[in-house]
Tab-separated table of C-alpha atoms in Angstrom:
chain	number	residue	atom	x	y	z
A	1	UNK	CA	-34.514	-15.365	88.136
A	2	UNK	CA	-36.258	-13.297	86.320
A	3	UNK	CA	-38.069	-13.473	83.259
A	4	UNK	CA	-35.828	-11.703	81.274
A	5	UNK	CA	-33.095	-13.349	81.949
A	6	UNK	CA	-34.368	-16.719	81.806
A	7	UNK	CA	-35.406	-15.683	78.082
A	8	UNK	CA	-31.822	-14.330	77.303
A	9	UNK	CA	-30.663	-17.848	78.511
A	10	UNK	CA	-32.740	-19.610	76.744
A	11	UNK	CA	-32.248	-17.856	73.546
A	12	UNK	CA	-28.313	-17.720	74.080
A	13	UNK	CA	-28.832	-21.879	74.450
A	14	UNK	CA	-30.758	-21.957	71.130
A	15	UNK	CA	-27.888	-20.117	69.393
A	16	UNK	CA	-25.370	-22.528	70.726
A	17	UNK	CA	-27.184	-25.378	69.756
A	18	UNK	CA	-27.864	-23.953	66.116
A	19	UNK	CA	-24.373	-23.308	65.587
A	20	UNK	CA	-23.065	-26.492	66.514
A	21	UNK	CA	-25.463	-28.450	64.527
A	22	UNK	CA	-24.452	-26.305	61.230
A	23	UNK	CA	-20.879	-27.182	62.321
A	24	UNK	CA	-21.753	-30.632	61.960
A	25	UNK	CA	-23.062	-30.536	58.645
A	26	UNK	CA	-19.826	-29.214	57.398
A	27	UNK	CA	-17.887	-31.673	56.078
A	28	UNK	CA	-14.005	-31.454	55.153
A	29	UNK	CA	-12.733	-32.755	52.306
A	30	UNK	CA	-9.044	-34.441	51.860
A	31	UNK	CA	-6.343	-32.695	50.372
A	32	UNK	CA	-6.329	-33.575	46.385
A	33	UNK	CA	-3.579	-35.621	45.172
A	34	UNK	CA	-0.844	-34.258	43.025
A	35	UNK	CA	-1.521	-34.655	39.451
A	36	UNK	CA	0.380	-37.478	37.416
A	37	UNK	CA	1.452	-36.828	34.155
A	38	UNK	CA	-1.043	-37.385	31.613
A	39	UNK	CA	0.867	-36.492	28.694
A	40	UNK	CA	-0.151	-38.236	25.332
A	41	UNK	CA	2.383	-39.667	23.165
A	42	UNK	CA	2.116	-38.578	19.514
A	43	UNK	CA	3.315	-39.958	16.798
A	44	UNK	CA	6.062	-37.417	15.712
A	45	UNK	CA	6.231	-34.865	13.215
A	46	UNK	CA	7.630	-37.768	10.908
A	47	UNK	CA	4.581	-39.024	10.061
A	48	UNK	CA	2.809	-35.743	10.134
A	49	UNK	CA	4.882	-34.629	7.368
A	50	UNK	CA	4.878	-37.656	5.237
A	51	UNK	CA	0.961	-37.391	5.256
A	52	UNK	CA	1.106	-33.889	4.488
A	53	UNK	CA	3.771	-34.859	1.329
A	54	UNK	CA	1.275	-37.684	0.679
A	55	UNK	CA	-1.646	-35.471	0.532
A	56	UNK	CA	-0.270	-32.768	-1.091
A	57	UNK	CA	1.308	-35.430	-4.283
A	58	UNK	CA	-2.438	-36.943	-4.112
A	59	UNK	CA	-3.715	-32.992	-5.387
A	60	UNK	CA	-0.964	-32.422	-7.868
A	61	UNK	CA	-2.275	-35.758	-9.418
A	62	UNK	CA	-5.840	-34.592	-9.199
A	63	UNK	CA	-5.316	-31.108	-10.383
A	64	UNK	CA	-3.438	-32.657	-13.453
A	65	UNK	CA	-6.168	-34.826	-14.868
A	66	UNK	CA	-8.845	-31.647	-14.464
A	67	UNK	CA	-10.149	-30.238	-17.470
A	68	UNK	CA	-8.475	-27.617	-18.950
A	69	UNK	CA	-10.878	-24.132	-18.948
A	70	UNK	CA	-12.272	-23.018	-22.051
A	71	UNK	CA	-11.144	-19.959	-24.007
A	72	UNK	CA	-14.255	-17.336	-23.624
A	73	UNK	CA	-16.264	-17.026	-26.698
A	74	UNK	CA	-16.050	-13.222	-26.443
A	75	UNK	CA	-14.181	-10.583	-24.572
A	76	UNK	CA	-16.237	-7.794	-23.027
A	77	UNK	CA	-13.680	-5.560	-22.576
A	78	UNK	CA	-11.692	-6.063	-26.006
A	79	UNK	CA	-13.473	-3.852	-28.732
A	80	UNK	CA	-13.478	-5.252	-32.325
A	81	UNK	CA	-11.560	-3.466	-35.202
A	82	UNK	CA	-13.648	-1.892	-37.170
A	83	UNK	CA	-13.085	-0.691	-40.976
A	84	UNK	CA	-12.400	3.040	-41.732
A	85	UNK	CA	-14.866	4.320	-43.830
A	86	UNK	CA	-14.116	5.291	-47.179
A	87	UNK	CA	-14.120	8.809	-47.533
A	88	UNK	CA	-15.361	10.397	-51.119
A	89	UNK	CA	-12.830	13.274	-51.850
A	90	UNK	CA	-11.059	15.472	-49.771
A	91	UNK	CA	-13.354	16.653	-46.928
A	92	UNK	CA	-12.338	18.427	-43.921
A	93	UNK	CA	-12.207	14.867	-41.879
A	94	UNK	CA	-9.440	13.759	-44.679
A	95	UNK	CA	-7.888	16.663	-44.400
A	96	UNK	CA	-7.533	16.764	-40.589
A	97	UNK	CA	-6.218	13.101	-40.552
A	98	UNK	CA	-2.759	14.042	-42.930
A	99	UNK	CA	-2.201	17.109	-41.108
A	100	UNK	CA	0.574	17.157	-39.045
A	101	UNK	CA	-0.311	18.153	-35.274
A	102	UNK	CA	0.423	21.665	-34.295
A	103	UNK	CA	3.454	22.563	-32.577
A	104	UNK	CA	2.852	22.459	-28.821
A	105	UNK	CA	3.506	26.287	-27.606
A	106	UNK	CA	6.583	26.740	-25.074
A	107	UNK	CA	5.216	28.043	-22.058
A	108	UNK	CA	6.686	31.523	-20.854
A	109	UNK	CA	9.269	31.441	-18.453
A	110	UNK	CA	11.940	34.233	-17.108
A	111	UNK	CA	15.161	33.288	-15.808
A	112	UNK	CA	15.334	36.232	-12.620
A	113	UNK	CA	18.385	34.895	-10.622
A	114	UNK	CA	21.223	32.428	-10.667
A	115	UNK	CA	22.613	31.602	-6.968
A	116	UNK	CA	26.154	30.220	-6.651
A	117	UNK	CA	27.554	28.368	-3.761
A	118	UNK	CA	31.208	27.243	-3.555
A	119	UNK	CA	31.928	23.506	-3.058
A	120	UNK	CA	35.016	21.233	-2.919
A	121	UNK	CA	34.469	20.500	-6.389
A	122	UNK	CA	33.578	23.932	-7.641
A	123	UNK	CA	30.469	26.306	-7.842
A	124	UNK	CA	27.215	24.902	-7.937
A	125	UNK	CA	24.641	27.024	-9.287
A	126	UNK	CA	20.985	26.896	-8.526
A	127	UNK	CA	18.714	28.972	-11.394
A	128	UNK	CA	15.618	30.984	-10.271
A	129	UNK	CA	13.163	30.433	-12.594
A	130	UNK	CA	9.189	32.338	-12.707
A	131	UNK	CA	6.378	31.254	-15.127
A	132	UNK	CA	3.276	33.525	-15.878
A	133	UNK	CA	1.530	31.647	-13.081
A	134	UNK	CA	3.543	33.892	-10.644
A	135	UNK	CA	5.041	30.520	-9.709
A	136	UNK	CA	9.122	30.434	-8.758
A	137	UNK	CA	10.879	27.402	-9.506
A	138	UNK	CA	14.659	26.686	-8.171
A	139	UNK	CA	17.027	24.610	-10.240
A	140	UNK	CA	19.805	22.909	-10.310
A	141	UNK	CA	21.484	20.944	-12.978
A	142	UNK	CA	19.330	17.699	-13.882
A	143	UNK	CA	15.989	18.735	-11.982
A	144	UNK	CA	12.911	18.255	-14.173
A	145	UNK	CA	10.772	21.606	-14.765
A	146	UNK	CA	6.938	20.528	-15.111
A	147	UNK	CA	7.410	17.289	-16.555
A	148	UNK	CA	8.291	19.325	-19.717
A	149	UNK	CA	11.939	20.091	-19.289
A	150	UNK	CA	15.216	19.017	-17.918
A	151	UNK	CA	18.228	21.372	-16.607
A	152	UNK	CA	21.292	20.489	-18.954
A	153	UNK	CA	23.654	23.186	-17.764
A	154	UNK	CA	23.151	26.289	-15.487
A	155	UNK	CA	25.666	28.935	-16.092
A	156	UNK	CA	26.797	32.349	-14.400
A	157	UNK	CA	24.117	34.200	-15.920
A	158	UNK	CA	22.247	31.752	-18.354
A	159	UNK	CA	20.171	28.250	-17.990
A	160	UNK	CA	20.221	25.529	-20.725
A	161	UNK	CA	16.501	23.563	-20.732
A	162	UNK	CA	16.232	20.662	-22.801
A	163	UNK	CA	12.950	20.150	-24.251
A	164	UNK	CA	11.505	16.388	-23.156
A	165	UNK	CA	8.521	16.536	-25.739
A	166	UNK	CA	10.753	17.594	-28.779
A	167	UNK	CA	14.115	17.562	-27.586
A	168	UNK	CA	15.066	20.730	-28.455
A	169	UNK	CA	17.130	22.920	-26.573
A	170	UNK	CA	16.057	26.280	-25.000
A	171	UNK	CA	18.311	28.767	-23.828
A	172	UNK	CA	17.341	31.386	-20.886
A	173	UNK	CA	19.403	34.402	-20.259
A	174	UNK	CA	19.662	36.827	-17.156
A	175	UNK	CA	18.220	40.006	-18.199
């Protein structure tokens, strides 16, 4: 037997001994036992609801005996009314107070066309109106124009607008 062969046998035997020694240290654990039902019995929802109702009643009684908040001595968001100074004669301020407000000018509107569509209930007309601002409005009966006018009626060649500020009726005619 040669020295290398002897060394190989000796190394293999040490490896086997180490392997067996490590296997001896491994402990197998027993299989776990099936879990048992560990549910806890509660007192039920009836007692919980009764407890909540009792606490709510106690809170209502406590709030009824609580002091009411005082009225504030001053309100920083409200201004006191002041007397107007007495004017000595008719000046420009007094003249402006007694003068009626100037009339609101009517905006320049032009009726440039009327479109008509036949429906089972009769013709449905749409008025085409333009303003100085080069805007074009297509209006039907009941529409509101610029928060100032409501369309009262659309005729085959005319338009009636009710002024929402003054209540006057304005007629526009197709040119």
